[in-house]
Amino acid sequence: MGLPALEFSDCCLDSPLFRERLKSHEAELDKTNKFIKELIKDGKTLIAALKNLSSAKRKFADSLNDFKFRCIGDAETDDEICIAKSLQEFAAVLRNLEDERIRMIENASEVLITPLEKFRKEQIGAAKEAKKKYDKETEKYCGVLEKHLNLSSKKKESQLQEADSQVDVVRQHFYEVSLEYVFKVQEVQERKMFEFVEPLLAFLQGLFTFYHHGYELAKDFSDFKTELTISIQNTRNRFEGTRSEVESLMRKMKENPHEHKNISPYTMEGYLYVQEKRHFGTSWVKHYCTYQSDSKRITMVPFDQKSGGKGGEDETIILKSCTRRKTDSIEKRFCFDVEAVDRPGVITMQALSEEDRRLWMEAMDGREPVYNSNKDNQTEGTAQLDNMGFSIVKKCIHAVETRGINEQGLYRIVGVNSRVQRLLSILMDPKAAETEDEISSEWEVKTITSALKTYLRMLPGPLMMYQFQRSFIKAAKLENQESRTSEIHSLVHRLPEKNRQMLQLLMNHLANVAKNHKQNLMTVANLGVVFGPTLMRPQEETVAAIMDIKFQNIVVEILIENHEKIFNTVPETPQSNCQLLLSRKRSMDSKPPSCSERPLTLFHTAQPSEKQENRNSIINSSLESVISSSNINSFLHSNSTPQSNMNSSDPDLEVVKPSRPNSLSSITGAWMVGRNLEWKNRIDP
C-alpha cells in the first residue's frame, strides 16, 4: 500500500493522524536516503572493478600482441600465416572493446554517481533541514502556547491582548513552516520517481551501448573467425599426418640409427675426446670434431653437453696422417693418433666406440664414409608406369567415380590391408588384366581407394620425382598464389611424359572428388593431406623434410584447383630451360645418369643398350614437352626415327630418339646449335 497524502489543511489542525502520516513519509525518506547512499557506494565499487577488469584485459591483449609464432621450416603456409597473426587480431579486438569500456566507465561517473549524490544532498538533505526547522517551530509554538495558557486572568486587559497577539504570530509562523515542510516532503517523494531512476536508466543505456559495440565487433570479426577456423582445421589435419611420419622416423632411428644419418657437408663429424697435456699430467677434453677430406681440415670445438656451453676456443688443423693406436700402448680404448701439418707433435683422440673409430679412420684415410641414403620405405614391387599401370589406375578411378564418389571420407578411410593386397595382386596379374575390364563389385570402395594409393607408393620413386622435390616445395613457399601456380605449372611440364600423363589422370579424378565435397566431405585441402605424401616425398628422410609435408599438400591442392590450366596449356618456359635440357642431354649421353636423374621406369635391371635407349627416350620426351615449338626441336625431329619405349608398347606414349646426322652439313649444324646452347647455358644456367 502506498503512502497517504498529506493535506495542507491538516497542517493547521496538527492532529495525531496528521503526525502519523508525516512520520511515515519521514521514514520513507530515511529509507530512500540510506538506499541511495549504499547504491552510490556499490556503484563506485562497480566502476573500480570495471577499471581493474579493463586494465587486466589490456594487459592480456598486450601479452597476445607481443607473442610471435615461429613455425618449423624456412617458410609458412597460408594457414600458418593466418594462425600466426590471429593473436594480434585477438589483441586488437580486445583493445577496441576495452576502449569502449573506458568510455562507459567515464560516462558512468557522470550519469550515475553525480546525479544520485546531487539528489541525495539537495533534495533529501533539504527535506531534512525543513524537518529540523519544523521540529524547532513545533517546540517553540507549544512552549509559547503553554506559557500563554498559564497567564492569570487577573492580568490587565492590555497584557492579555499583547499575549494573545504574540501567540497568534507564533501560531501563524508555525503554520507556514508546517506548510513548507509538508510541501517539501511531498516534493521529494515525487522527485525520487524520476530523479532517482533516470540516472540508473542512463547507466544501463551506457552498458547496452558497450555490449552493442561488442556485438558489432563480433560481426566484423566473423569473417576472420571463419578463415581462422578453417586454417586451424587444416593445420590440425596436417599435424596428424606429420606426427605419424615423425614418429615413424623416430622409431626407425631407435632401431638402427646408422641407417638414417643425415647428409652432412663434412666427411665425418661427431664427438671425440682429445688428450691434452697439463702441468699436473694429462686430461681428456670432449670436443665436437668435423673433418673435410678435400681440404684435410679438422675443426675441434670444445663442448660438453652437461654444462651446455663451449669450454674454450675452436681449433683448426690440417691432417698429415692418422694412425690407429694399439690397445696395449694406452690405457684408453678406441684411440687413434693424428699428425697435423701446421702443428707439432701427435694428437691422441678417443672415439666413442670401435665402430666410431673405424669410421673416423676410414674418413681420414681419404675413403668416403658409408652414408646410407634414405631408402624409400614403401614396398618395392613391380609397379611401373606402363600400359598395365595406367590400366590399373584407370580401373580404380572408374570404380570410385561410378560407385562411391559421394562416400564420406573417400580416400581418407583406409581398407583392410589383406584385402587391399589381394586386390592389387589381382589387378597386377597380366592374365586377369586381359580378361577383366572393370573391378568386380564385390570390392568395397575403401579397398579400391587404398589399392590406388598403395600402387602409387609401390612405384620405384614418387610420381613427381625426387629430383623435382625441392623445386615443388620452393614453389609452394612463394609469396602469392599466382606465382606458386605459375612455377608449379612449369615444373609439371618438366616431368617425363608418362609421369605427367599419370598425374593429369589423377588430378582430373581428384577434382571430380572435390566437386562432391558436400557429400563426401573431401575438400581440396583434405585431398592434399591424403595425396601430398603419396605423390611427393624427399629422397632423404629427415625431420626438416617431414616438416615440409604441409607444402607437399599445398602443391597437390594447387594441382587440383588448377588442373585444367596446368595440364592443358603450355607454360611460358624461359629459354634457359630449353638450353639446360639440351646441355643435360649431351652430358647424359656420355655418362651414366645419377639416381635422382633416372626416370621412374628405369629402376629395374636392364642391359646396357636398353638403358641407353631409355635414357635417350626420356630426355627427348622432356625436350618435346618444353621446346616443341623451337627450331632446335624441329632439327631433332627432322633427323630422327621413331623408337618405341622399352617399358611400354602404348602408341600414345612413344618418344623420338635422334639418329646420327647423315651429312656433313647436318653434323656442322648440330655442332653449332649445341655449342651455342652450351655457352648460353653457362652464362644463364
GROMACS .gro file of C-alpha atoms in nm, residues 396 403 414-428 439-452 454:
model
   32
  396CYS     CA    1   4.031  -4.781  -5.982
  403ARG     CA    2   3.020  -4.642  -5.723
  414VAL     CA    3   4.157  -4.696  -4.545
  415GLY     CA    4   4.065  -5.051  -4.633
  416VAL     CA    5   4.172  -5.375  -4.466
  417ASN     CA    6   4.535  -5.434  -4.561
  418SER     CA    7   4.493  -5.802  -4.650
  419ARG     CA    8   4.206  -5.721  -4.891
  420VAL     CA    9   4.399  -5.430  -5.041
  421GLN     CA   10   4.696  -5.659  -5.113
  422ARG     CA   11   4.464  -5.921  -5.257
  423LEU     CA   12   4.301  -5.669  -5.491
  424LEU     CA   13   4.643  -5.541  -5.602
  425SER     CA   14   4.764  -5.891  -5.678
  426ILE     CA   15   4.456  -5.945  -5.898
  427LEU     CA   16   4.495  -5.610  -6.075
  428MET     CA   17   4.867  -5.667  -6.137
  439ILE     CA   18   3.690  -5.408  -6.089
  440SER     CA   19   3.434  -5.651  -5.950
  441SER     CA   20   3.152  -5.504  -5.742
  442GLU     CA   21   3.250  -5.731  -5.451
  443TRP     CA   22   3.530  -5.493  -5.360
  444GLU     CA   23   3.450  -5.207  -5.120
  445VAL     CA   24   3.523  -4.852  -5.230
  446LYS     CA   25   3.766  -4.801  -4.940
  447THR     CA   26   3.958  -5.111  -5.055
  448ILE     CA   27   3.979  -4.972  -5.410
  449THR     CA   28   4.097  -4.626  -5.295
  450SER     CA   29   4.358  -4.783  -5.067
  451ALA     CA   30   4.477  -5.005  -5.355
  452LEU     CA   31   4.517  -4.699  -5.579
  454THR     CA   32   4.932  -4.823  -5.245
   0.00000   0.00000   0.00000
